[in-house]
JSON list of C-alpha atoms in Angstrom, two decimals:
[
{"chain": "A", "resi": 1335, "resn": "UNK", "atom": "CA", "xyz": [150.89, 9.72, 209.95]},
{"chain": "A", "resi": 1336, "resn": "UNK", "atom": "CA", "xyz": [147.37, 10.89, 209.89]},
{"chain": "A", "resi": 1337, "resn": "UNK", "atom": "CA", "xyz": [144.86, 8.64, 211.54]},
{"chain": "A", "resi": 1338, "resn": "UNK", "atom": "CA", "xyz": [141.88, 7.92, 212.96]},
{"chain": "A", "resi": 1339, "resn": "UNK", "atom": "CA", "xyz": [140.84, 4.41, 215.22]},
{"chain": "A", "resi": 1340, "resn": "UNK", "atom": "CA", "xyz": [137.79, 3.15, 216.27]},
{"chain": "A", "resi": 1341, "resn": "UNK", "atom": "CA", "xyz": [136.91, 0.86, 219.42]},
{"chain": "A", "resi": 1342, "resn": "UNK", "atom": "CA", "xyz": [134.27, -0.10, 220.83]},
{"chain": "A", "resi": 1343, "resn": "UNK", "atom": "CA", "xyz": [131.84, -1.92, 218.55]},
{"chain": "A", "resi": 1344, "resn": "UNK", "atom": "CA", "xyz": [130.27, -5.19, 219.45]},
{"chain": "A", "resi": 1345, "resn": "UNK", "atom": "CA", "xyz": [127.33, -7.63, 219.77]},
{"chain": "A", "resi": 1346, "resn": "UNK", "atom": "CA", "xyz": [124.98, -5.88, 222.13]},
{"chain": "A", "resi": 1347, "resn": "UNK", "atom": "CA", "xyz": [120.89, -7.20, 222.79]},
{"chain": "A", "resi": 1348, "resn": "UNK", "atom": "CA", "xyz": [118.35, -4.48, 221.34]},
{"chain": "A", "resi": 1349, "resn": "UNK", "atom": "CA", "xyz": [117.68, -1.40, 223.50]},
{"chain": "A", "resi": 1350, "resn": "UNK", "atom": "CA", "xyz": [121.28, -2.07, 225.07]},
{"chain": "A", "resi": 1351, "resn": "UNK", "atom": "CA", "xyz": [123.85, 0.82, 224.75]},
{"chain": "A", "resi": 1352, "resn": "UNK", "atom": "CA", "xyz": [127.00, 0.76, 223.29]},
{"chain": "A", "resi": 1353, "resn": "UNK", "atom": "CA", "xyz": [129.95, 3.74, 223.04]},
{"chain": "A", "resi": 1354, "resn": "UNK", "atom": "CA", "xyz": [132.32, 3.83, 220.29]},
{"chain": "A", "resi": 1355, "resn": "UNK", "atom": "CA", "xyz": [135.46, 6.01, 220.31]},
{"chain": "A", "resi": 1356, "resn": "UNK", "atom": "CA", "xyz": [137.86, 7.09, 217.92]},
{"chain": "A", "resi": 1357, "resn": "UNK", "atom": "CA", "xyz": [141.11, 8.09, 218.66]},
{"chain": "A", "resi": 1358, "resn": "UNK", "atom": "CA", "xyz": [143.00, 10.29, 215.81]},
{"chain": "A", "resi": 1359, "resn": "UNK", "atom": "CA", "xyz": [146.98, 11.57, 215.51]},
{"chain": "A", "resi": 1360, "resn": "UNK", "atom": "CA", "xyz": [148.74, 12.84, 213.57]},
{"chain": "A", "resi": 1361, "resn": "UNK", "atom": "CA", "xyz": [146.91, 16.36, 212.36]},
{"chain": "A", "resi": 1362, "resn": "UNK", "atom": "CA", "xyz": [146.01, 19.35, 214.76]},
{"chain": "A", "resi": 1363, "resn": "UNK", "atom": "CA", "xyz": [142.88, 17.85, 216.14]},
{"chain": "A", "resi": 1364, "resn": "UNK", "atom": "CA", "xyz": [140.52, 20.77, 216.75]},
{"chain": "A", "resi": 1365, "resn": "UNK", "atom": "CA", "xyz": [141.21, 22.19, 213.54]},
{"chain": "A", "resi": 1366, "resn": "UNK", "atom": "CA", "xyz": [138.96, 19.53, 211.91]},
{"chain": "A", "resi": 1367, "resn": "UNK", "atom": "CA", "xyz": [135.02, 18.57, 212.07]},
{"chain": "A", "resi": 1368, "resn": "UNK", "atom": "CA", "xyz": [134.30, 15.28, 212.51]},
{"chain": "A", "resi": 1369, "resn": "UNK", "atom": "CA", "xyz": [131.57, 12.49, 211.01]},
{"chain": "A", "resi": 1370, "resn": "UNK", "atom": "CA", "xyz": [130.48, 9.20, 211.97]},
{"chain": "A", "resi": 1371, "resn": "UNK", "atom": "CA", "xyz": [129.01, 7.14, 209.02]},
{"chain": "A", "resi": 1372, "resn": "UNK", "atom": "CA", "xyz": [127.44, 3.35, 209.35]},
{"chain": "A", "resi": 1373, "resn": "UNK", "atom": "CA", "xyz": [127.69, 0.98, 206.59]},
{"chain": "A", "resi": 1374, "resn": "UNK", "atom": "CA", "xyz": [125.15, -1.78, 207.21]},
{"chain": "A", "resi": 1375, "resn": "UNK", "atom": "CA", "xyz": [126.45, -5.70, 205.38]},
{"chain": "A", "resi": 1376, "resn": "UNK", "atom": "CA", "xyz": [126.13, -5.54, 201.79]},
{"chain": "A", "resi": 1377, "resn": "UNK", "atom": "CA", "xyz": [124.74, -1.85, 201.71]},
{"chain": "A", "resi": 1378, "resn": "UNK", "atom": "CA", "xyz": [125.61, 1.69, 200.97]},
{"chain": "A", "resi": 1379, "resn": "UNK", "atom": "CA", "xyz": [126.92, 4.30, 203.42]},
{"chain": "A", "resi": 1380, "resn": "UNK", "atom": "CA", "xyz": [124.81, 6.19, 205.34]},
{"chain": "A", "resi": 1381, "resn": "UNK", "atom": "CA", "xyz": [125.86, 9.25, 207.16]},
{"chain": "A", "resi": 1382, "resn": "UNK", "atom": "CA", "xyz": [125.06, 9.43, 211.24]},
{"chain": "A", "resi": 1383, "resn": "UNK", "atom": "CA", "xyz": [126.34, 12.26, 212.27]},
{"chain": "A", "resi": 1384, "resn": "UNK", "atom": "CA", "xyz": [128.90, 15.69, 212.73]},
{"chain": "A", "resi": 1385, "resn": "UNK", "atom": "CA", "xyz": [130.57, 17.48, 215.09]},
{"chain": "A", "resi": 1386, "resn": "UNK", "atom": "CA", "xyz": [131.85, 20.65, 214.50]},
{"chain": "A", "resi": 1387, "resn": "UNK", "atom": "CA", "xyz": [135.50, 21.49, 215.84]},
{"chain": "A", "resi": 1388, "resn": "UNK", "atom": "CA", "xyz": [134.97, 22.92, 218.59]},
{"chain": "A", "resi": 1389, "resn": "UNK", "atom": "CA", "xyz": [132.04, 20.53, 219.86]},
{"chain": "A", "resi": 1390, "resn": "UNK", "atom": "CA", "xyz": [129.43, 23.25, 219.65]},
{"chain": "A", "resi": 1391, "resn": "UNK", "atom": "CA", "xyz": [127.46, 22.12, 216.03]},
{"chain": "A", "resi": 1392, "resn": "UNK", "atom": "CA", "xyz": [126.09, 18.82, 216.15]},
{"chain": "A", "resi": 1393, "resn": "UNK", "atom": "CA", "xyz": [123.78, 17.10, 213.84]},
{"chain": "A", "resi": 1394, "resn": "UNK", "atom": "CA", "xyz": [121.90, 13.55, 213.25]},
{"chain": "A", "resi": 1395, "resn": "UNK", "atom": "CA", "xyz": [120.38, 11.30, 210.82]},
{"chain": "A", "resi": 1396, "resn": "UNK", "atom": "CA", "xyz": [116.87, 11.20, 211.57]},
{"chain": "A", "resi": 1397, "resn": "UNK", "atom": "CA", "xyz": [116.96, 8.00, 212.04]},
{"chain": "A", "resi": 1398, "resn": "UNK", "atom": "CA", "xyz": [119.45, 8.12, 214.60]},
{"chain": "A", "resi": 1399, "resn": "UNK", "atom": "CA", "xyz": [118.47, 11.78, 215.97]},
{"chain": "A", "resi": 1400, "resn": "UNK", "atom": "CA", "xyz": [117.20, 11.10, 219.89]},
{"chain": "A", "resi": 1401, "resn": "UNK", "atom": "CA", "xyz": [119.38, 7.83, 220.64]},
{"chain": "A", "resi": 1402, "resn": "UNK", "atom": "CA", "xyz": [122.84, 8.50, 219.52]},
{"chain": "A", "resi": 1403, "resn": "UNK", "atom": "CA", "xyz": [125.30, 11.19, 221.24]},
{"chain": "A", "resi": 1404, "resn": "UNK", "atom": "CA", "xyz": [128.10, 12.81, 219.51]},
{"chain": "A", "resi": 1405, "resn": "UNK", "atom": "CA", "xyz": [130.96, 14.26, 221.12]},
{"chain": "A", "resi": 1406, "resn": "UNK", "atom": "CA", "xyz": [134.71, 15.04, 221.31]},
{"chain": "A", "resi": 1407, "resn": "UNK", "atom": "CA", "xyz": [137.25, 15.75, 223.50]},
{"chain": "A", "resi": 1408, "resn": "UNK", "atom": "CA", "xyz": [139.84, 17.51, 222.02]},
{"chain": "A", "resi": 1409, "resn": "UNK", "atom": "CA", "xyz": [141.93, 17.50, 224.99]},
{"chain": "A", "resi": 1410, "resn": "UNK", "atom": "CA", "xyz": [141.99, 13.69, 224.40]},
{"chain": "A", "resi": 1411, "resn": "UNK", "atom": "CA", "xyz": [142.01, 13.68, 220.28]},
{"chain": "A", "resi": 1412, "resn": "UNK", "atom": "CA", "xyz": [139.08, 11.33, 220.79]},
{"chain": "A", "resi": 1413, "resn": "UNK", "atom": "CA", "xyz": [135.63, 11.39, 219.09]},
{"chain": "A", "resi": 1414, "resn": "UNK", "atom": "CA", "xyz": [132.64, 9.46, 220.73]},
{"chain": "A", "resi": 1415, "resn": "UNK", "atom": "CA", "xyz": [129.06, 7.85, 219.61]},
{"chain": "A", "resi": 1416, "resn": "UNK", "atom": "CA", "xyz": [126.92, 7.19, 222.45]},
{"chain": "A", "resi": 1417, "resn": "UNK", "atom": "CA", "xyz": [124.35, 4.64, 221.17]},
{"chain": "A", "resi": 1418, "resn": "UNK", "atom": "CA", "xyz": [121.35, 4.43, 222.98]},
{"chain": "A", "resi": 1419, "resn": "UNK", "atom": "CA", "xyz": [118.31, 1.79, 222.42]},
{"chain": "A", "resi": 1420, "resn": "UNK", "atom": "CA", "xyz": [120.05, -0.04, 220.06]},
{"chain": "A", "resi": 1421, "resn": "UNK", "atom": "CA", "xyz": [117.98, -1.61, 217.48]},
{"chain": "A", "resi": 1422, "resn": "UNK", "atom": "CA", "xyz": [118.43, -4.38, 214.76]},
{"chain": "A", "resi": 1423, "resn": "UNK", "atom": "CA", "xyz": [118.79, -2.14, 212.03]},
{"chain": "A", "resi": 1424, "resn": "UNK", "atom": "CA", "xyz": [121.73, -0.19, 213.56]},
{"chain": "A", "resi": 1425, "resn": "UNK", "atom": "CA", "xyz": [123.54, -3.26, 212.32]},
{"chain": "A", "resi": 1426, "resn": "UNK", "atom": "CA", "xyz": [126.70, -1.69, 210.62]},
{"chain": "A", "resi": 1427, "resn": "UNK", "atom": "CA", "xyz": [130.12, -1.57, 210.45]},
{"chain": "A", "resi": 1428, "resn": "UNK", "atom": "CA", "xyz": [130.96, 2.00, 211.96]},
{"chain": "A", "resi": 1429, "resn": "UNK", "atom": "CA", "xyz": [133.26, 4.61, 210.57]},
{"chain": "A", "resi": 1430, "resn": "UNK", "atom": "CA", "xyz": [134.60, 7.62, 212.05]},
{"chain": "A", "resi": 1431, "resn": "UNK", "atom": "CA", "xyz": [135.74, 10.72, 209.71]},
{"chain": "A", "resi": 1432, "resn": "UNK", "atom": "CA", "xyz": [137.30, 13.61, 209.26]},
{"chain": "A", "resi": 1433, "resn": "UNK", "atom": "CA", "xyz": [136.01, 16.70, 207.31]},
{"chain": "A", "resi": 1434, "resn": "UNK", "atom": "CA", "xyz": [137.93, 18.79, 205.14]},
{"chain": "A", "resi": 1435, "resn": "UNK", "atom": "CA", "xyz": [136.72, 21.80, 207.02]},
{"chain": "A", "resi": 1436, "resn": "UNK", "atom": "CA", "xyz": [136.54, 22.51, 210.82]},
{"chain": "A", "resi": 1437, "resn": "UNK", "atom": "CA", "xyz": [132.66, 24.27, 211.04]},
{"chain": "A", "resi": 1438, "resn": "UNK", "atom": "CA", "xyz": [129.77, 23.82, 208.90]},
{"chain": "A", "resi": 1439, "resn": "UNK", "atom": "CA", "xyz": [128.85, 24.51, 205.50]},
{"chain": "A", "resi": 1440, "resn": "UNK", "atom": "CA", "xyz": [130.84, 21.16, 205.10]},
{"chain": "A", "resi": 1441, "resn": "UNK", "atom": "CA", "xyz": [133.20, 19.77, 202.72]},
{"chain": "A", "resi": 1442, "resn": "UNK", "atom": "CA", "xyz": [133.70, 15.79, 202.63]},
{"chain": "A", "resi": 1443, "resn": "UNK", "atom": "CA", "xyz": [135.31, 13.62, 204.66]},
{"chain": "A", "resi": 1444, "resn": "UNK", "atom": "CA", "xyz": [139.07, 13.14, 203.65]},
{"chain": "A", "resi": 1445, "resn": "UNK", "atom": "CA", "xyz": [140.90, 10.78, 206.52]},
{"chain": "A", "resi": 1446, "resn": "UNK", "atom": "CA", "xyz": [138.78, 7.60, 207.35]},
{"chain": "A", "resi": 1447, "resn": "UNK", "atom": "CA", "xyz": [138.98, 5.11, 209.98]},
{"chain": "A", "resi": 1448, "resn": "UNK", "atom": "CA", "xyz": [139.55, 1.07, 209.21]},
{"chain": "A", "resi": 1449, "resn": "UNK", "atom": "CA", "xyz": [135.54, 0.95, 210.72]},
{"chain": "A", "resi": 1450, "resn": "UNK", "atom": "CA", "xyz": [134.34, -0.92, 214.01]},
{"chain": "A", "resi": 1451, "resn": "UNK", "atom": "CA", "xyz": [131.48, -3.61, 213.41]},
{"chain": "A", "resi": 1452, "resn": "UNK", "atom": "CA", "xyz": [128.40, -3.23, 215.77]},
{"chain": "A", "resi": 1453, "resn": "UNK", "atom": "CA", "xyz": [126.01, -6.00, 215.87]},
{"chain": "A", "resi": 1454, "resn": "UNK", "atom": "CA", "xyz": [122.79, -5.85, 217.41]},
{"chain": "A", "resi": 1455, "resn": "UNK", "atom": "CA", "xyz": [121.50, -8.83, 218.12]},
{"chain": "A", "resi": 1456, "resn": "UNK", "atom": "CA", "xyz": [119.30, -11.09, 220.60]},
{"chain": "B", "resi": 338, "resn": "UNK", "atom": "CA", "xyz": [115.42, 14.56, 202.56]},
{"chain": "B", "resi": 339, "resn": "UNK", "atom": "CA", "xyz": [118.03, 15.36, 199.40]},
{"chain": "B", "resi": 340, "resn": "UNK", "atom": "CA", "xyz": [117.63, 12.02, 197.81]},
{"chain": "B", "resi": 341, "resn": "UNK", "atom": "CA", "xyz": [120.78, 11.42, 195.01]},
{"chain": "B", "resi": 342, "resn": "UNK", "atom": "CA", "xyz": [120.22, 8.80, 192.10]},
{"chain": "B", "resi": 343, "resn": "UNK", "atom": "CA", "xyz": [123.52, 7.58, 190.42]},
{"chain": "B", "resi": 344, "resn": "UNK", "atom": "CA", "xyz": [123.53, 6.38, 187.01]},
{"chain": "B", "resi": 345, "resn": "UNK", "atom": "CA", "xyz": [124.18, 3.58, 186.35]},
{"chain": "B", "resi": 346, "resn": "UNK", "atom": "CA", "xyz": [124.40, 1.54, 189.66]},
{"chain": "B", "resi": 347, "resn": "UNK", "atom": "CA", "xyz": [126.93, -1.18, 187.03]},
{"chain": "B", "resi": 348, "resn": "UNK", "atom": "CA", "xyz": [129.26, -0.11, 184.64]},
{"chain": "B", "resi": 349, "resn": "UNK", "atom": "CA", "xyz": [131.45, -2.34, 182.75]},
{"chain": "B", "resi": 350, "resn": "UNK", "atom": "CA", "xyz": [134.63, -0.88, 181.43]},
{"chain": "B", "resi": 351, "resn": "UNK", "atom": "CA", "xyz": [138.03, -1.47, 180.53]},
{"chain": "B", "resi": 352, "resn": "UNK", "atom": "CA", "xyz": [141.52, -0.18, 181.25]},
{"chain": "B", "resi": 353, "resn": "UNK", "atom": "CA", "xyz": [142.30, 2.76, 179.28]},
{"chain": "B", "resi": 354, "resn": "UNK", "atom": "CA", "xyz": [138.57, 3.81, 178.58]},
{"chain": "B", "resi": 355, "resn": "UNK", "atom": "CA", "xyz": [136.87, 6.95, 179.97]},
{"chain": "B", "resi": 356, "resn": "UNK", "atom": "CA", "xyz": [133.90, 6.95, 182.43]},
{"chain": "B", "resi": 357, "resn": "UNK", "atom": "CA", "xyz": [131.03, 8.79, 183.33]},
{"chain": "B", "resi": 358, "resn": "UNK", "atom": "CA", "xyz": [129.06, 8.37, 186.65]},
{"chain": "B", "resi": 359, "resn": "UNK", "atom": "CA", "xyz": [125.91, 10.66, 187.12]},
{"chain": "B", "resi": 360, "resn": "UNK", "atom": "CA", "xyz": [124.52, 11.28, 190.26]},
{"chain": "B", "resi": 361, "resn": "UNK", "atom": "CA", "xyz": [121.12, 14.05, 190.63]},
{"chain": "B", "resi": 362, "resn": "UNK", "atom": "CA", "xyz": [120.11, 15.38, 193.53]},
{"chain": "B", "resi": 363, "resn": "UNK", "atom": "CA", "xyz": [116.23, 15.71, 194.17]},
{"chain": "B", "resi": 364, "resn": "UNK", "atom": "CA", "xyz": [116.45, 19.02, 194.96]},
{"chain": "B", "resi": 365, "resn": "UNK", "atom": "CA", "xyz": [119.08, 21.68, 194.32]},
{"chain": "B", "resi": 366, "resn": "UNK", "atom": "CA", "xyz": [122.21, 21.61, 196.30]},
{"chain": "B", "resi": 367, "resn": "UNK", "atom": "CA", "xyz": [124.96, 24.11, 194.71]},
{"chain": "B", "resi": 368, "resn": "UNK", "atom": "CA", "xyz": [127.69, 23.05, 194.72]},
{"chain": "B", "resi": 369, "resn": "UNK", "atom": "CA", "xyz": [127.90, 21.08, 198.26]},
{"chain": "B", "resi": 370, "resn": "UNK", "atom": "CA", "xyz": [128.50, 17.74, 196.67]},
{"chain": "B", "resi": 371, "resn": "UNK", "atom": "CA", "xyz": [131.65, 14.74, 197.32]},
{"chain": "B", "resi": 372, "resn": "UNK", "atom": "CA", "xyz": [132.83, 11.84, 195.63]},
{"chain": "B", "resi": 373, "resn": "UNK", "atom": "CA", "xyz": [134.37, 9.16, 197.52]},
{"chain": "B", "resi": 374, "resn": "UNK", "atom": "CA", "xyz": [136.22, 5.49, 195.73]},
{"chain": "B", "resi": 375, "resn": "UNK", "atom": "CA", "xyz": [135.25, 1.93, 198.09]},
{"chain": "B", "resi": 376, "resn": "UNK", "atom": "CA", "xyz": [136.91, -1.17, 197.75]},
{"chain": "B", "resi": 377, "resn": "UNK", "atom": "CA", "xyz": [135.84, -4.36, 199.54]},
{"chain": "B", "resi": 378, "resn": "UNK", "atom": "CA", "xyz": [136.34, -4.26, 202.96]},
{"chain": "B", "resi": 379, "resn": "UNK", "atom": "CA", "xyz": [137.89, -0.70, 203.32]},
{"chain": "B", "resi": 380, "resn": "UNK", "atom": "CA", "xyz": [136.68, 2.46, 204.14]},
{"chain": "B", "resi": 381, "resn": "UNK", "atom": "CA", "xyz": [135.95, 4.75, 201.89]},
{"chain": "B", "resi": 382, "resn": "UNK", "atom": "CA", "xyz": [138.64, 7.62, 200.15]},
{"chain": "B", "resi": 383, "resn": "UNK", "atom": "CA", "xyz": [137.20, 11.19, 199.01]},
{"chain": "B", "resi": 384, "resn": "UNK", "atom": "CA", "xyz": [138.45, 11.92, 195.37]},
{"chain": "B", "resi": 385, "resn": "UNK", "atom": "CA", "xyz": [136.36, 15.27, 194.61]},
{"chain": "B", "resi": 386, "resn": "UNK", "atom": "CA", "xyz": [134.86, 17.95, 196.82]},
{"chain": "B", "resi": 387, "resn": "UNK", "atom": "CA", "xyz": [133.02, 20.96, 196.56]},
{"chain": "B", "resi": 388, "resn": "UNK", "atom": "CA", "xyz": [131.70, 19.35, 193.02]},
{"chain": "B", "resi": 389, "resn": "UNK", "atom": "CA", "xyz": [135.06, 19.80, 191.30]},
{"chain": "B", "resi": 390, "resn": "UNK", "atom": "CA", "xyz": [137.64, 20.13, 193.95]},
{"chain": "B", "resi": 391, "resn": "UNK", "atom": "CA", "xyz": [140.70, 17.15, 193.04]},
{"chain": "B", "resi": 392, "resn": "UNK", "atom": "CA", "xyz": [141.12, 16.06, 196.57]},
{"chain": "B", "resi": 393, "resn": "UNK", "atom": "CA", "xyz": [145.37, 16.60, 197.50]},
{"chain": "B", "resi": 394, "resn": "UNK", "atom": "CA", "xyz": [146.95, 13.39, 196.51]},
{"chain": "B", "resi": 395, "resn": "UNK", "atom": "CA", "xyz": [144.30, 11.83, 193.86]},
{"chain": "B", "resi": 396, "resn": "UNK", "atom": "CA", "xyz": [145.26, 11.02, 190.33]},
{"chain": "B", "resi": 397, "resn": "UNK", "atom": "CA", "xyz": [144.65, 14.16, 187.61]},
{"chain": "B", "resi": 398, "resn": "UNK", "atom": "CA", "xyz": [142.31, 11.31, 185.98]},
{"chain": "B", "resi": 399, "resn": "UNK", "atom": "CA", "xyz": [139.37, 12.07, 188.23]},
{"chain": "B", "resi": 400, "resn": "UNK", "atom": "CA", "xyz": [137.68, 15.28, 187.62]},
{"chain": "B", "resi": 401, "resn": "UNK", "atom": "CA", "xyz": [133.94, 16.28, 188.64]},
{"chain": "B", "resi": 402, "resn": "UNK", "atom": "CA", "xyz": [131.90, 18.96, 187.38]},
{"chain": "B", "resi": 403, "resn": "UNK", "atom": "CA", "xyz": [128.21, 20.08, 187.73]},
{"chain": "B", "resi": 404, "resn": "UNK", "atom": "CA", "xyz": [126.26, 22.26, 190.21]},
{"chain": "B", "resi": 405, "resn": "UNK", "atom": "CA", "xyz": [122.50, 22.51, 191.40]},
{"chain": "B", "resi": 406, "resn": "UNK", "atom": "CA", "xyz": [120.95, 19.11, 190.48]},
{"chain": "B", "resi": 407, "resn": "UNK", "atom": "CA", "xyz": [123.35, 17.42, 188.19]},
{"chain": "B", "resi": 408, "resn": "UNK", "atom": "CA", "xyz": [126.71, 16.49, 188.74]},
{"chain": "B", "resi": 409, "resn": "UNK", "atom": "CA", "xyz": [129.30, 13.96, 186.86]},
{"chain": "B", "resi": 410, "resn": "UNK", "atom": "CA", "xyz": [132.53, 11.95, 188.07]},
{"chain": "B", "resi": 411, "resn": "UNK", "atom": "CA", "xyz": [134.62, 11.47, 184.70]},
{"chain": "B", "resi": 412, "resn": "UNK", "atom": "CA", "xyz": [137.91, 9.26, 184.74]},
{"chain": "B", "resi": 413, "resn": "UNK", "atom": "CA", "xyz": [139.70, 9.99, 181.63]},
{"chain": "B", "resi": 414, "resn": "UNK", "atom": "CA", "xyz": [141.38, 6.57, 181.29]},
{"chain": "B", "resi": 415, "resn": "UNK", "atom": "CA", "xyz": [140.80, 3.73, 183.37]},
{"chain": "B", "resi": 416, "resn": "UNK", "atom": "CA", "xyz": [143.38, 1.92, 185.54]},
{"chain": "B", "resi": 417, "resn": "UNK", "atom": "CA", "xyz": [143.44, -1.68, 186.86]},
{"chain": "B", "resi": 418, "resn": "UNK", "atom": "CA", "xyz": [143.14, -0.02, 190.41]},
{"chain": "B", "resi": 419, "resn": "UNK", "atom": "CA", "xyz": [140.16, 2.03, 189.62]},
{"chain": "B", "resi": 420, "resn": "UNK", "atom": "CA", "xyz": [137.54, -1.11, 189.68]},
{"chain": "B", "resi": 421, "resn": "UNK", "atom": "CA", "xyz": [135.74, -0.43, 192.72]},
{"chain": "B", "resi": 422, "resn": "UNK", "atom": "CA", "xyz": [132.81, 1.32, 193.93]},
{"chain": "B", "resi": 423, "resn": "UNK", "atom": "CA", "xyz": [131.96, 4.87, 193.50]},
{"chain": "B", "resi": 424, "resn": "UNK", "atom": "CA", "xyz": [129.65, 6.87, 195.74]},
{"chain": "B", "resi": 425, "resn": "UNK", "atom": "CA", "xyz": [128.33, 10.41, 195.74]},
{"chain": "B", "resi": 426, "resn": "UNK", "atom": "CA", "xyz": [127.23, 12.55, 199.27]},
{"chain": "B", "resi": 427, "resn": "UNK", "atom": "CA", "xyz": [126.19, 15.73, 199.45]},
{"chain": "B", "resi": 428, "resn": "UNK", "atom": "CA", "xyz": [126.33, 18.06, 202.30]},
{"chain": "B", "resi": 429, "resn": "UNK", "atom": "CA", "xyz": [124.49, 21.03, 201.34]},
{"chain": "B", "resi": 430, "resn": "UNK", "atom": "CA", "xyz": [121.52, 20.14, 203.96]},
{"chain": "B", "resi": 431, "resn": "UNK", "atom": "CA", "xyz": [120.92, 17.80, 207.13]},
{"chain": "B", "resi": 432, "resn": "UNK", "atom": "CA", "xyz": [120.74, 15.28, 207.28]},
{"chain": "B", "resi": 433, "resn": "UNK", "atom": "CA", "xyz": [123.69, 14.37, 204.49]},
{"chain": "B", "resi": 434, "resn": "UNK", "atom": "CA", "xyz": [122.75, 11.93, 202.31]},
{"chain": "B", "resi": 435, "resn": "UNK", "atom": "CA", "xyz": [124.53, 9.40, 200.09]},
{"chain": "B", "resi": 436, "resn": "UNK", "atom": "CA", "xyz": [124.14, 8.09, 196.77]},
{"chain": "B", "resi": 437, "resn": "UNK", "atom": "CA", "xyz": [123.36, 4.42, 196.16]},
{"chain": "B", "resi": 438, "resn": "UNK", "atom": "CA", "xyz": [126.56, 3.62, 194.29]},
{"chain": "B", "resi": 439, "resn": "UNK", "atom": "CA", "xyz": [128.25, 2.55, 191.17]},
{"chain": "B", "resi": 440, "resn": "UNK", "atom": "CA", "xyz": [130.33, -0.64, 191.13]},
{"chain": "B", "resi": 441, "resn": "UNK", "atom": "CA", "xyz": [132.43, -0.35, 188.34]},
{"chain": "B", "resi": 442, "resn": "UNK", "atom": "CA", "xyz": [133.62, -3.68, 187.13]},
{"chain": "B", "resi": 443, "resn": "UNK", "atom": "CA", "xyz": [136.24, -5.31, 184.26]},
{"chain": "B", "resi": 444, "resn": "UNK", "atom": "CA", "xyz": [134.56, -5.90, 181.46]}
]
């Protein structure tokens, strides 16, 4: 079935790095964009960032925008974060997903992973 | 920024009545706007797309409408499994912003 799982997340010290994956099967991988969204405990979702099919669109949260990486491999049917000088408030629970559409303008984000938890934390 | 307001953040309902969620957008955004259904502990599900799109597999209850700066998530007739949390995102401009939510509880 259609699916996407995350690894990675963890309790990491501020300004540490961290790289979560997300491994998807089930659907024609490079026919999709992909989305990373961060729910922090007890709040609403905030969007981090999308990759267009083919790797060659990318765009961040300002808040995020000169620490975290996005990429793909589609020869892998993986999806990455790199997260980079990791603060407190990147506290979240971590969810890769799926767009409707493969390249921007997008749709919304119909096949969602079960989430990783990242914890930043001294 | 695109900020998006939903009204009201708690609604209390009960099975079999019919539901309105707003959510405005502080500027205009077409018709590049989602709906997505939470539920404790899970990720989120996308009902409507595109403002008024019935995403494949969701019950014919749902149905969205609106373009520009106003948009509204109706369900026609409440089930027991709809009490949950209801979110709105649009994607008509980086970087994509969310609404703050709806929990919609038994009354």
């Amino acid at each position: 079935q259609v699916q996407l799982v995350e690894s990675g997340g963890g309790v990491v010290q501020p300004g540490r790095s961290l790289r979560l994956s997300c491994a998807a099967s089930g659907f024609t991988f490079n026919n999709y964009a992909l989305h990373w969204v961060r729910q922090a405990p007890g709040k609403g979702l905030e969007w981090v960032a999308v990759i267009s099919n083919d790797g060659s669109n990318k765009y961040y949260a300002d808040s995020v925008r000169g620490r975290f990486t996005i990429s793909r491999d589609n020869s892998k049917n993986t999806l990455y974060l790199q997260m980079n000088s990791l603060r407190a408030e990147d506290t979240a629970v971590y969810y890769c997903a799926r767009d409707v559409v493969a390249r921007p303008p997008y749709s919304g984000m119909d096949v969602w992973g079960q989430g990783t938890t990242v914890t930043v934390s001294s | 920024d695109i900020q998006l307001t939903q009204s009201p953040s708690f609604l209390s309902a009960s099975v079999g009545d019919r539901v309105t969620i707003t959510c405005r957008a502080s500027q205009g955004i077409s018709s590049y706007l989602a709906w997505y259904q939470q539920k404790p502990g899970k990720a989120p599900k996308l009902l409507i797309y595109a403002a008024s799109t019935l995403q494949s597999g969701v019950p014919s209850r749902f149905s969205g409408s609106g373009s520009g700066t106003e948009f509204t998530l109706t369900i026609s007739s409440l089930q027991p499994e709809d009490f949950a949390t209801y979110c709105c995102q649009q994607l008509n401009s980086y970087p994509y912003t969310f609404g703050q939510g709806t929990k919609l509880q038994i009354k």
